[in-house]
Coordinates of C-alpha atoms in Angstrom, one line a residue:
X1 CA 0.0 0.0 0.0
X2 CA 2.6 2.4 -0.9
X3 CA 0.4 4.9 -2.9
X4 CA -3.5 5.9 -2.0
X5 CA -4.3 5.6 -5.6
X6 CA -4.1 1.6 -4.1
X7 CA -7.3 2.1 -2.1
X8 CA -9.3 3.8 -5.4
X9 CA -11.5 1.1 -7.0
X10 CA -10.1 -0.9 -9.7
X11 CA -10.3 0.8 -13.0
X12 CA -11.8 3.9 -11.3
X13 CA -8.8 5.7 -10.0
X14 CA -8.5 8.7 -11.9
X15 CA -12.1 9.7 -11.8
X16 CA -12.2 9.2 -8.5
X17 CA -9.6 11.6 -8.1
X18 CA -11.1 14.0 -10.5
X19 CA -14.4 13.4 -8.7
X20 CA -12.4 14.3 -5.1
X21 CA -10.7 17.6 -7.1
X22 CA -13.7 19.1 -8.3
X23 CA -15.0 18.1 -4.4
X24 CA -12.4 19.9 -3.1
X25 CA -11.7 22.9 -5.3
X26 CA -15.4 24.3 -6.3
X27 CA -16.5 24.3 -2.3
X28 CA -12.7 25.9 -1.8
X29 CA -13.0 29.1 -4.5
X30 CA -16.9 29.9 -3.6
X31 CA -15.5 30.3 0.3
X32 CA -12.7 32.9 -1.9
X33 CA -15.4 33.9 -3.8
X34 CA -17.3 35.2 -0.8
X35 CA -14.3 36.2 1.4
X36 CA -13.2 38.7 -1.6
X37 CA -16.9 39.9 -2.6
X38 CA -16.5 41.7 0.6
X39 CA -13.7 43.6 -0.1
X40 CA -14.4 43.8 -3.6
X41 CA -17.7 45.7 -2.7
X42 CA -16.5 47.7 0.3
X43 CA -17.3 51.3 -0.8
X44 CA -21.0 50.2 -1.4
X45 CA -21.1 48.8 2.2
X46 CA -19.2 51.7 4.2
X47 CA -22.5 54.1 3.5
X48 CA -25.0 51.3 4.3
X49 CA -24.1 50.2 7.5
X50 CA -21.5 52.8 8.8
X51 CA -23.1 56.4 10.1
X52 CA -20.7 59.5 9.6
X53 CA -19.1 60.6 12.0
X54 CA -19.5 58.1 14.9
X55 CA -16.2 57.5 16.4
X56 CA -17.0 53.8 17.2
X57 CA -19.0 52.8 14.3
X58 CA -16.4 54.1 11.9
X59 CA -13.7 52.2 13.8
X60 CA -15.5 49.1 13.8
X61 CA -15.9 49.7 10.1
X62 CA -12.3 49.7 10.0
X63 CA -11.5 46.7 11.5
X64 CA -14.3 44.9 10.0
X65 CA -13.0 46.0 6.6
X66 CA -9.2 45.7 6.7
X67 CA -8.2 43.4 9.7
X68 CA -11.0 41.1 11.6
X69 CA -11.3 38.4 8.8
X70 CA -7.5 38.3 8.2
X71 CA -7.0 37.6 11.9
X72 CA -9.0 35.6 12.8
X73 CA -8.0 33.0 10.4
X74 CA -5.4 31.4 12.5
X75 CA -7.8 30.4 15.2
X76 CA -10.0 28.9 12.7
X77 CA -7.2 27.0 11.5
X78 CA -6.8 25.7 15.2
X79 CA -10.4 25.0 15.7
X80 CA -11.4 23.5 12.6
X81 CA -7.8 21.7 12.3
X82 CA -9.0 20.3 15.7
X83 CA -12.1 18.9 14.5
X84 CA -10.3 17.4 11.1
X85 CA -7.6 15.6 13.0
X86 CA -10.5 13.9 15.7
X87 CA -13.6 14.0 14.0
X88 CA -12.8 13.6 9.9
X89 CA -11.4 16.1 6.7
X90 CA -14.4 15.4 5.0
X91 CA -16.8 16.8 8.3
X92 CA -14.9 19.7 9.3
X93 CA -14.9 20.9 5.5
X94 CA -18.7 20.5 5.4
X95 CA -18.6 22.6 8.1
X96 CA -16.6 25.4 6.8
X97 CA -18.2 25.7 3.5
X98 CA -21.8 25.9 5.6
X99 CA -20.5 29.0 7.5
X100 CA -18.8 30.7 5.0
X101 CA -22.1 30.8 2.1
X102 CA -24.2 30.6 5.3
X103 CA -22.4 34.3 6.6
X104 CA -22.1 35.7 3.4
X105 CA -25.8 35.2 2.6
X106 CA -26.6 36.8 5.5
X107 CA -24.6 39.9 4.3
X108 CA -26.7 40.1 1.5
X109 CA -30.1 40.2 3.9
X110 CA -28.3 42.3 6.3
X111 CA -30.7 45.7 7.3
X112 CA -28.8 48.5 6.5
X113 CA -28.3 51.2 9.1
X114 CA -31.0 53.8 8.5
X115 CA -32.9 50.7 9.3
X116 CA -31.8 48.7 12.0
X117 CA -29.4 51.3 13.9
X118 CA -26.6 49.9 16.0
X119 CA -27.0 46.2 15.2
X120 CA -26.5 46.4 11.5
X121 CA -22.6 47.1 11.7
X122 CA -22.4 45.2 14.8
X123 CA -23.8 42.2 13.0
X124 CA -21.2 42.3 9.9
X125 CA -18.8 42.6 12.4
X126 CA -19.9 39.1 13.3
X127 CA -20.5 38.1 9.9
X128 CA -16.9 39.0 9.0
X129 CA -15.5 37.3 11.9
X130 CA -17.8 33.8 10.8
X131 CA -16.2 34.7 7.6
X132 CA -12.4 34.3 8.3
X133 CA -12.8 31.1 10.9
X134 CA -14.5 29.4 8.2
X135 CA -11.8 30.0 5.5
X136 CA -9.3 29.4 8.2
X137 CA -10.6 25.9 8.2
X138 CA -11.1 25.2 4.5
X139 CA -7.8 25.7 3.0
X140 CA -6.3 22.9 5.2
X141 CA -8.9 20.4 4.8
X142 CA -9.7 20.6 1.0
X143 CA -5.3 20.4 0.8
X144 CA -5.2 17.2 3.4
X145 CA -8.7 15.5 1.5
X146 CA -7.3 15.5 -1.7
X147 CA -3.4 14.8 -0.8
X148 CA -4.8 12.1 1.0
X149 CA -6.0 10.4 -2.2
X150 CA -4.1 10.9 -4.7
X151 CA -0.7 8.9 -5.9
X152 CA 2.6 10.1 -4.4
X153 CA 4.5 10.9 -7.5
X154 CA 1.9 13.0 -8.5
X155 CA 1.1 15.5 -5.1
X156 CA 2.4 18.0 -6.7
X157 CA 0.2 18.4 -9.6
X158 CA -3.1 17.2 -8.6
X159 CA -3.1 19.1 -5.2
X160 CA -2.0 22.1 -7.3
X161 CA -5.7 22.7 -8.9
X162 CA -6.5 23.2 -4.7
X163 CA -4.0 26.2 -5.6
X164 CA -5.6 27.7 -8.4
X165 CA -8.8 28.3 -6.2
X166 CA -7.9 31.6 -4.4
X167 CA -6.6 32.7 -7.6
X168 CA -10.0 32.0 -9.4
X169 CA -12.0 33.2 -6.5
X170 CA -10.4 36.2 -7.0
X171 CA -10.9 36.2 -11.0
X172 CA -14.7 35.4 -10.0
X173 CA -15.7 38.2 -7.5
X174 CA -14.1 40.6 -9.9
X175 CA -16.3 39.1 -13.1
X176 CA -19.2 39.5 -11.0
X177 CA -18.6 42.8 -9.6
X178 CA -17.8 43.9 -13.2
X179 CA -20.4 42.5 -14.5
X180 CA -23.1 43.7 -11.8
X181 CA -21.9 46.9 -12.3
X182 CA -22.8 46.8 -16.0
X183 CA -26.1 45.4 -15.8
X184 CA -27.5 48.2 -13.8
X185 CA -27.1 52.1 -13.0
X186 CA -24.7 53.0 -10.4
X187 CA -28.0 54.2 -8.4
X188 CA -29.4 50.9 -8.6
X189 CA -26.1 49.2 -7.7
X190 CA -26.0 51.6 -4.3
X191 CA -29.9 50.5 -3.7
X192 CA -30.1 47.4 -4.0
X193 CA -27.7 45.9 -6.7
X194 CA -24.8 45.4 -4.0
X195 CA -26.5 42.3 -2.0
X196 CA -26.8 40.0 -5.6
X197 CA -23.4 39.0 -5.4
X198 CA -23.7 38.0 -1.3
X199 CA -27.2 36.1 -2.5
X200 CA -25.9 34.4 -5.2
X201 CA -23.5 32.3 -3.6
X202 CA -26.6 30.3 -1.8
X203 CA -26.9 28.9 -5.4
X204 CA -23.0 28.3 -5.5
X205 CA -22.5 26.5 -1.7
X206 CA -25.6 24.4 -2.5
X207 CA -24.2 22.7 -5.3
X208 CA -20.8 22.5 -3.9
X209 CA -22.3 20.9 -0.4
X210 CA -24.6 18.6 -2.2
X211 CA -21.3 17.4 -4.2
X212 CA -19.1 17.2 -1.1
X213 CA -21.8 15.1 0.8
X214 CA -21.6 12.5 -1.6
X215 CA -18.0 11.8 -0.9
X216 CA -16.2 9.3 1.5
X217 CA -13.8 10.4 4.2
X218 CA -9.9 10.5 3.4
X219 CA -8.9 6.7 3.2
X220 CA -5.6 7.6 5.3
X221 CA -7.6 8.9 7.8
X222 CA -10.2 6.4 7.9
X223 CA -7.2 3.8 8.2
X224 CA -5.8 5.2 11.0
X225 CA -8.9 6.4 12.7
X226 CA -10.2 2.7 12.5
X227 CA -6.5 1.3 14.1
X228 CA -7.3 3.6 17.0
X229 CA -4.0 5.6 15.7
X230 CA -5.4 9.0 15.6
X231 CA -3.9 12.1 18.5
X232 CA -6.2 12.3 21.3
X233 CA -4.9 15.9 21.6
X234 CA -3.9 17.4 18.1
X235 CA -3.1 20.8 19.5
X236 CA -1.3 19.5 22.0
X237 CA 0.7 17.1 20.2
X238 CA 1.2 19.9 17.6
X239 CA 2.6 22.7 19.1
X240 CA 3.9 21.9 22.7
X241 CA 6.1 18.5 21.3
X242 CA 9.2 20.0 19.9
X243 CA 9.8 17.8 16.9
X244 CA 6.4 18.9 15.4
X245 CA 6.7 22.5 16.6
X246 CA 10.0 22.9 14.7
X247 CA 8.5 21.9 11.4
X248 CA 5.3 24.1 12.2
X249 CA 7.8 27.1 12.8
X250 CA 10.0 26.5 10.0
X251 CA 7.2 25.9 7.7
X252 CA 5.9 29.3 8.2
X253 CA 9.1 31.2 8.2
X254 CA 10.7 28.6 5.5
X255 CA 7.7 28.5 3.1
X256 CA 4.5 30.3 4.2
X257 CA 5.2 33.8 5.3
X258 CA 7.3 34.3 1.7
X259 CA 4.0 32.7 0.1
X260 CA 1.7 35.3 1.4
X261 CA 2.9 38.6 0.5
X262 CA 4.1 37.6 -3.2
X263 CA 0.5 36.2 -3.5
X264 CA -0.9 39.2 -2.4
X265 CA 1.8 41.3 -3.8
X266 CA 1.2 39.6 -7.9
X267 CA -2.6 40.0 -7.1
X268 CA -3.9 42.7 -4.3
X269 CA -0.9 45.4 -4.1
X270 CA -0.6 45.3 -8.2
X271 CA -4.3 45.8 -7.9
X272 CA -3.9 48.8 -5.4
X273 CA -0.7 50.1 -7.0
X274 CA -2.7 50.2 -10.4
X275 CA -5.7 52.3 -9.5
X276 CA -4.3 54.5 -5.7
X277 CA -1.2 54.8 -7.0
X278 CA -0.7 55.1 -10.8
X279 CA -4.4 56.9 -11.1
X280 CA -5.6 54.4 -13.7
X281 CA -9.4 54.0 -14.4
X282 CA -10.9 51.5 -11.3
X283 CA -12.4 49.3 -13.5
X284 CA -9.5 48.9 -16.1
X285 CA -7.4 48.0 -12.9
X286 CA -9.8 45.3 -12.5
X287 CA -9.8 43.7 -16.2
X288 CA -5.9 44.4 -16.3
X289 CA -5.4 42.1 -13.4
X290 CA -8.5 39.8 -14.5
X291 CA -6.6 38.7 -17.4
X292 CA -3.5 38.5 -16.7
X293 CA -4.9 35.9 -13.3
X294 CA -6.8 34.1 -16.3
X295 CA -3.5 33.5 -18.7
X296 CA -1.4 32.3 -15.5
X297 CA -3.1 30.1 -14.1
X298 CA -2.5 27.1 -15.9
X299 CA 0.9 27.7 -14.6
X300 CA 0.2 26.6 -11.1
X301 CA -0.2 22.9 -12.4
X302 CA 2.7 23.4 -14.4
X303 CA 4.6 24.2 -11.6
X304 CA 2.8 21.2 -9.4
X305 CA 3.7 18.9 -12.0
X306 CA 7.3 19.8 -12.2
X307 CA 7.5 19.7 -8.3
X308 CA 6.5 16.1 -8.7
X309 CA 9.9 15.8 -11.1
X310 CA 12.8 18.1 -9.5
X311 CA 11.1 18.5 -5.9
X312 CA 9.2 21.3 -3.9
X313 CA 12.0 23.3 -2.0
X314 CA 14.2 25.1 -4.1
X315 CA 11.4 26.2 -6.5
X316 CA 9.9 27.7 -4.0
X317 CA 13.3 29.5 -2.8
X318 CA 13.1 30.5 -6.7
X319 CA 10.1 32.6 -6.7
X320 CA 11.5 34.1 -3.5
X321 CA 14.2 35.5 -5.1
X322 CA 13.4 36.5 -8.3
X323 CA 10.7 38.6 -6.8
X324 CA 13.1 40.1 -4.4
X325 CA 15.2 41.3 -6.9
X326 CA 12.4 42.0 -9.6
X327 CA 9.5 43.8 -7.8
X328 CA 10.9 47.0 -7.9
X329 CA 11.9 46.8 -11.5
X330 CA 8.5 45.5 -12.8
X331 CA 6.6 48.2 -10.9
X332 CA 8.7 51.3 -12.3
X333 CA 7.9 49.6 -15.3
X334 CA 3.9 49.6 -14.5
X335 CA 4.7 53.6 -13.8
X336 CA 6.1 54.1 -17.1
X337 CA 3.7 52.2 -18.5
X338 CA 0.2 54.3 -17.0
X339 CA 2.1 56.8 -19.1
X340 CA 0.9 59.6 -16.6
X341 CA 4.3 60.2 -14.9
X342 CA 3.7 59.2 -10.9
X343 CA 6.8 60.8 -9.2
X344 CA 5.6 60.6 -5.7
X345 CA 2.1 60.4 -3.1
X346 CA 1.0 63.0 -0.6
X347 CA -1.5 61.5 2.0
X348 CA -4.2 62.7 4.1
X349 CA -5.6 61.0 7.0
X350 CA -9.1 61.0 8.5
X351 CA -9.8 62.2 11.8
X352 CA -12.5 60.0 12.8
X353 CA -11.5 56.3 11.4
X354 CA -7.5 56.9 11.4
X355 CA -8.0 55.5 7.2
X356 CA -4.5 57.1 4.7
X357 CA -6.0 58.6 1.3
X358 CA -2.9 58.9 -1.0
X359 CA -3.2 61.8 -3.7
X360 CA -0.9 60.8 -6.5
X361 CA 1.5 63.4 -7.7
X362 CA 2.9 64.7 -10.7
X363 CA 5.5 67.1 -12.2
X364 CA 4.0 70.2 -14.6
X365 CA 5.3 72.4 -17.5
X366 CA 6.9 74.5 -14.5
X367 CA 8.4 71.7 -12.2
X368 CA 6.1 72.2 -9.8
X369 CA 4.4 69.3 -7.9
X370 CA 0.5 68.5 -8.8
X371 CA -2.0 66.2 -8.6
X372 CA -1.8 63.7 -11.3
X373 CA -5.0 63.1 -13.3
X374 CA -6.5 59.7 -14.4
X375 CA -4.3 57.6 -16.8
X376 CA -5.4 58.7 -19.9
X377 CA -4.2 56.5 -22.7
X378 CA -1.7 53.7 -20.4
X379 CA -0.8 50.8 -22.6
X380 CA -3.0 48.0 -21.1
X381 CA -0.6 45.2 -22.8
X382 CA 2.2 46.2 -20.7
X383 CA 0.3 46.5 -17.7
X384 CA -1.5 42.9 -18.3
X385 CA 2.3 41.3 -19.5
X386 CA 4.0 43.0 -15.8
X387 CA 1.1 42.2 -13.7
X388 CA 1.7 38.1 -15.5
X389 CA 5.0 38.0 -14.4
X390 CA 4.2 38.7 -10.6
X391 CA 1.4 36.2 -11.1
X392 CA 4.3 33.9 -12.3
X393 CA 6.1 33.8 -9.2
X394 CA 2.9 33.1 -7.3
X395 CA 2.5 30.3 -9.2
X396 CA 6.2 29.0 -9.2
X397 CA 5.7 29.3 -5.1
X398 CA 1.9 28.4 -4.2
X399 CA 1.9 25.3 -6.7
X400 CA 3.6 23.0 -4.8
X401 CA 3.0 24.2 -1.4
X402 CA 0.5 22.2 -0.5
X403 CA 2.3 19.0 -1.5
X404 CA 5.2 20.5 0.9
X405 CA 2.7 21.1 3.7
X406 CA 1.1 17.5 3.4
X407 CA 4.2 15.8 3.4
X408 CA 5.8 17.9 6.0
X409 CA 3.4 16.6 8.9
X410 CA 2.3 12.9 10.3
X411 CA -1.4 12.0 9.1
X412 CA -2.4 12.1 13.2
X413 CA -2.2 15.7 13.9
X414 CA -1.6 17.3 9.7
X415 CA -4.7 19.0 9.1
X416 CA -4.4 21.2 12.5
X417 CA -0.5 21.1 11.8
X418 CA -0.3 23.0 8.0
X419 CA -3.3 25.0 8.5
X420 CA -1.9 27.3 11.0
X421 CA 1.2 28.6 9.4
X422 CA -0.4 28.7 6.1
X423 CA -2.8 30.9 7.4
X424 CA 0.2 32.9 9.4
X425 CA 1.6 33.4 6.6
X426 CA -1.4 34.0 4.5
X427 CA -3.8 35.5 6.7
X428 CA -1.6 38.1 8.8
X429 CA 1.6 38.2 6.9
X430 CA 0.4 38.1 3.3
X431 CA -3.7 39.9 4.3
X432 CA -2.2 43.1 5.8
X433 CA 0.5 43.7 3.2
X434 CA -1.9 46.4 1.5
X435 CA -2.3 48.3 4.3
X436 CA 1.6 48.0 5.1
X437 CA 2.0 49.3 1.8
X438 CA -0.2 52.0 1.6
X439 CA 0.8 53.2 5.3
X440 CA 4.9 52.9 4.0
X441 CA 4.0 54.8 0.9
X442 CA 2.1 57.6 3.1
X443 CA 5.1 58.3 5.4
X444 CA 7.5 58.5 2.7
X445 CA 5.9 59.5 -0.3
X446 CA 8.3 57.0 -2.5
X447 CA 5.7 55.0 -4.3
X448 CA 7.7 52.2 -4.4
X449 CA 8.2 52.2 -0.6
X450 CA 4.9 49.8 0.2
X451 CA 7.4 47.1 -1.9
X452 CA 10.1 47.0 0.8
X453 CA 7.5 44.7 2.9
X454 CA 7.4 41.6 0.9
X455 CA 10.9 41.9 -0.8
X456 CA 12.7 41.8 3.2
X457 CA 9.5 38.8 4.2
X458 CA 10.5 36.9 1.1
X459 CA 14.0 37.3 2.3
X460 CA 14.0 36.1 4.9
X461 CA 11.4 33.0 4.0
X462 CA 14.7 32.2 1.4
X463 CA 17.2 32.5 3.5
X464 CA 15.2 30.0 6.4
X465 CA 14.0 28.0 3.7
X466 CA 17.3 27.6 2.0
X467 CA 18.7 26.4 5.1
X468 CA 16.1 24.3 7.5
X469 CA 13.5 23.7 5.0
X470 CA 13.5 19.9 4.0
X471 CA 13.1 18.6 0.4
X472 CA 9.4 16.6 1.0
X473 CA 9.3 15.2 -2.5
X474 CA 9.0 11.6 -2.9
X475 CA 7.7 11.1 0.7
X476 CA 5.4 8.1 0.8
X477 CA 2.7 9.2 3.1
X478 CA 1.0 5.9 3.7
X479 CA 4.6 4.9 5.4
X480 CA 3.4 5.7 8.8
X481 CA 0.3 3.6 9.3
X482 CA 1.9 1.1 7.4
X483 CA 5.1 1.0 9.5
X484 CA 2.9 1.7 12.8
X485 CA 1.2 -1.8 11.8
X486 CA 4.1 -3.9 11.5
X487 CA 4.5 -6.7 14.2

């Protein structure tokens, strides 16, 4: 039993693993689907549940906003991680995707303010916090469900399409924010048009729930859950014994925190960059980084696949440092490319909620500083091709990481062991990169400042990495219940 693809049925192997794929991955991207959709329509939901001027309400606007359902992700890691390692992959994951359409439904039947007073914000407060606790537990059991079944020669790739699901979360929101925005007025949109894309993912976590229901637990798990073999205490065992506490640290500061901010750097912050900082039209941001998520991401089962061949580590030490020594380059490229000349930001902050504005600046016929206006005529091509390349080196480094993270922890205690530095590292060091940015490029009006952030992160993930991480490729997971059942 050296391979899972062993416990498939005869002649039914690969679509069983497709069937556990498409499981997996559609149930993963609607819970990025509705974790983005929030952000994505954040300056429809500020005036609707968020009085002006109200100290508190505008502060828990805030954190409800920027920071709750990025930090609360670890602690759904550990709680759902919990259930996964006692309980099963396959429960805990039914019970993440239920909370995560379940909440963001509810946003989309939420009272607005002028309605329901106080409890409106406090409830999407709530909602937001349901909202990260759920995705904190997702990620790690739709990773561990489908690593669990599939052949070890082939992790890489087939855990890979788990991979592409933020990504194409991301890629959705924005098509249905775009395309929600066209198919009304703007008035209509602020009315009423804003809670469609909360209410349509009932549709979306319905299907997905009714597909996930249909499927058995991990076979690994249901192995070793059956010899009695499973951890009584999987947060204990995980984090207080020293052996499994090492990997969990070095997994984080070898892999996961570098992860984070160039995912959020080749998707968010070139996002940002392209519509606070370079002053180009909102909704051509949105299409320039649309396509440019759609052409690459075939290239994170490429790079899956060749993890399977030359090994996990050292591409992901790759994509570390090519983007620490290309970010800067590529984004001086993106300014001359918005063709509006960007020299530097001034910012204003407001009094009641603490938020930075940035006011983009430019250089005049006299050589004075002004505002700069909108960009004009900015060659889109350029834009799409630079925005690809940082897209690139998410793929070269979030393909294979979740065949790393599987293979880097025992079956007993791996679903609460990966989840939490992954969502370290995604969650708090990756999720508050664009508000690092944007306060770095406040104080010092360089607009290449908020870039400092992930380049010294990503250094120091490749220099840990290079040195402690350990090479998982080839590691036959089935080895430890197999070995633990030997006379």
């Amino acid at each position: 039993m050296a391979t899972p693809a062993a416990v498939l049925t005869p002649g039914g192997a690969e679509y069983g693993i497709w069937r556990v794929i498409m499981a997996s991955s559609v149930g993963t991207m609607i819970e990025w689907y509705d974790f983005y959709i929030f952000g994505s329509l954040a300056v429809y939901l500020s005036p609707k549940f968020y009085p002006p001027g109200n100290d508190t309400l505008a502060l828990i606007a805030y954190l409800s906003t920027f920071a709750v359902g990025f930090i609360v992700r670890p602690f759904g890691a550990l709680f759902f991680g919990r259930i996964g390692d006692l309980v099963g992959r396959k429960y805990a994951f039914l019970v993440t995707l239920s909370i995560m359409g379940g909440a963001t439904a509810l946003i989309g039947l939420l009272p607005t303010y002028k309605t329901a007073g106080w409890f409106a914000p406090i409830a999407l407060l709530l909602i937001r916090v349901l909202q990260g606790l759920a995705l904190g537990g997702e990620y790690g059991g739709a990773a561990v469900y489908v690593a669990e079944h599939v052949p070890d020669n082939k992790r890489g790739f087939y855990t890979s399409f788990i991979q592409i699901t933020a990504s194409l979360g991301f890629f959705v929101s924005i098509l249905v924010v775009l395309g929600t925005q066209s198919a009304m007025t703007k008035e209509q949109l602020a009315d009423w048009g804003w809670r469609v894309p909360f209410l349509l993912s009932v549709i979306l976590v319905s299907i997905s729930l009714y597909i996930r229901l249909k499927m058995r637990e991990s076979p690994i798990f249901s192995r070793i859950k059956a010899a009695g073999m499973t951890s009584a205490k999987p947060l204990t065992e995980a984090f207080t014994v020293w052996p499994n506490l090492k990997r969990v640290l070095i997994s984080l500061f070898g892999a996961t925190a570098g992860q984070g901010v160039i995912w959020y750097t080749g998707q968010f912050y070139a996002l940002f960059y392209l519509q606070a900082v370079l002053k180009i039209n909102a909704r051509t941001g949105y299409i320039i980084v649309a396509i440019a998520l759609l052409l690459a991401m075939p290239f994170f089962t490429l790079f899956g696949a060749l993890s399977d061949r030359v090994g996990r580590k050292w591409l992901m030490m790759a994509a570390c440092l090519l983007s620490i020594v290309s970010y800067i380059p590529i984004y001086k490229q993106m300014q001359a490319a918005a063709g509006n000349n960007v020299v530097t930001v001034r910012s204003t902050t407001n009094k009641v909620t603490g938020a930075i504005s940035l006011t983009p600046m430019t250089i005049d016929a006299a050589g004075q500083q002004v505002p700069a206006k909108e960009a004009a005529n900015p060659n889109i091509p350029l834009l799409v091709l630079l925005v690809f390349i940082q897209v690139m080196f998410v793929c070269m480094i979030y393909g294979p990481i979740a065949a790393y993270l599987v293979e880097a922890f025992p079956a007993r205690i791996r679903y609460t062991s990966l989840s939490l530095p992954y969502h370290i590292g995604n969650g708090v060091f990756g999720g508050l990169l664009p508000l690092i940015g944007l306060t770095l490029c406040a104080r010092t009006g360089n607009i290449y400042a908020g870039l400092y952030y992930p380049v010294i992160v990503a250094a120091i993930t490749l220099v840990t990495g290079s040195l402690l991480l350990k090479e998982t490729h080839g590691t036959l997971i089935w080895d430890e219940y197999n070995q633990a059942k030997q006379p």
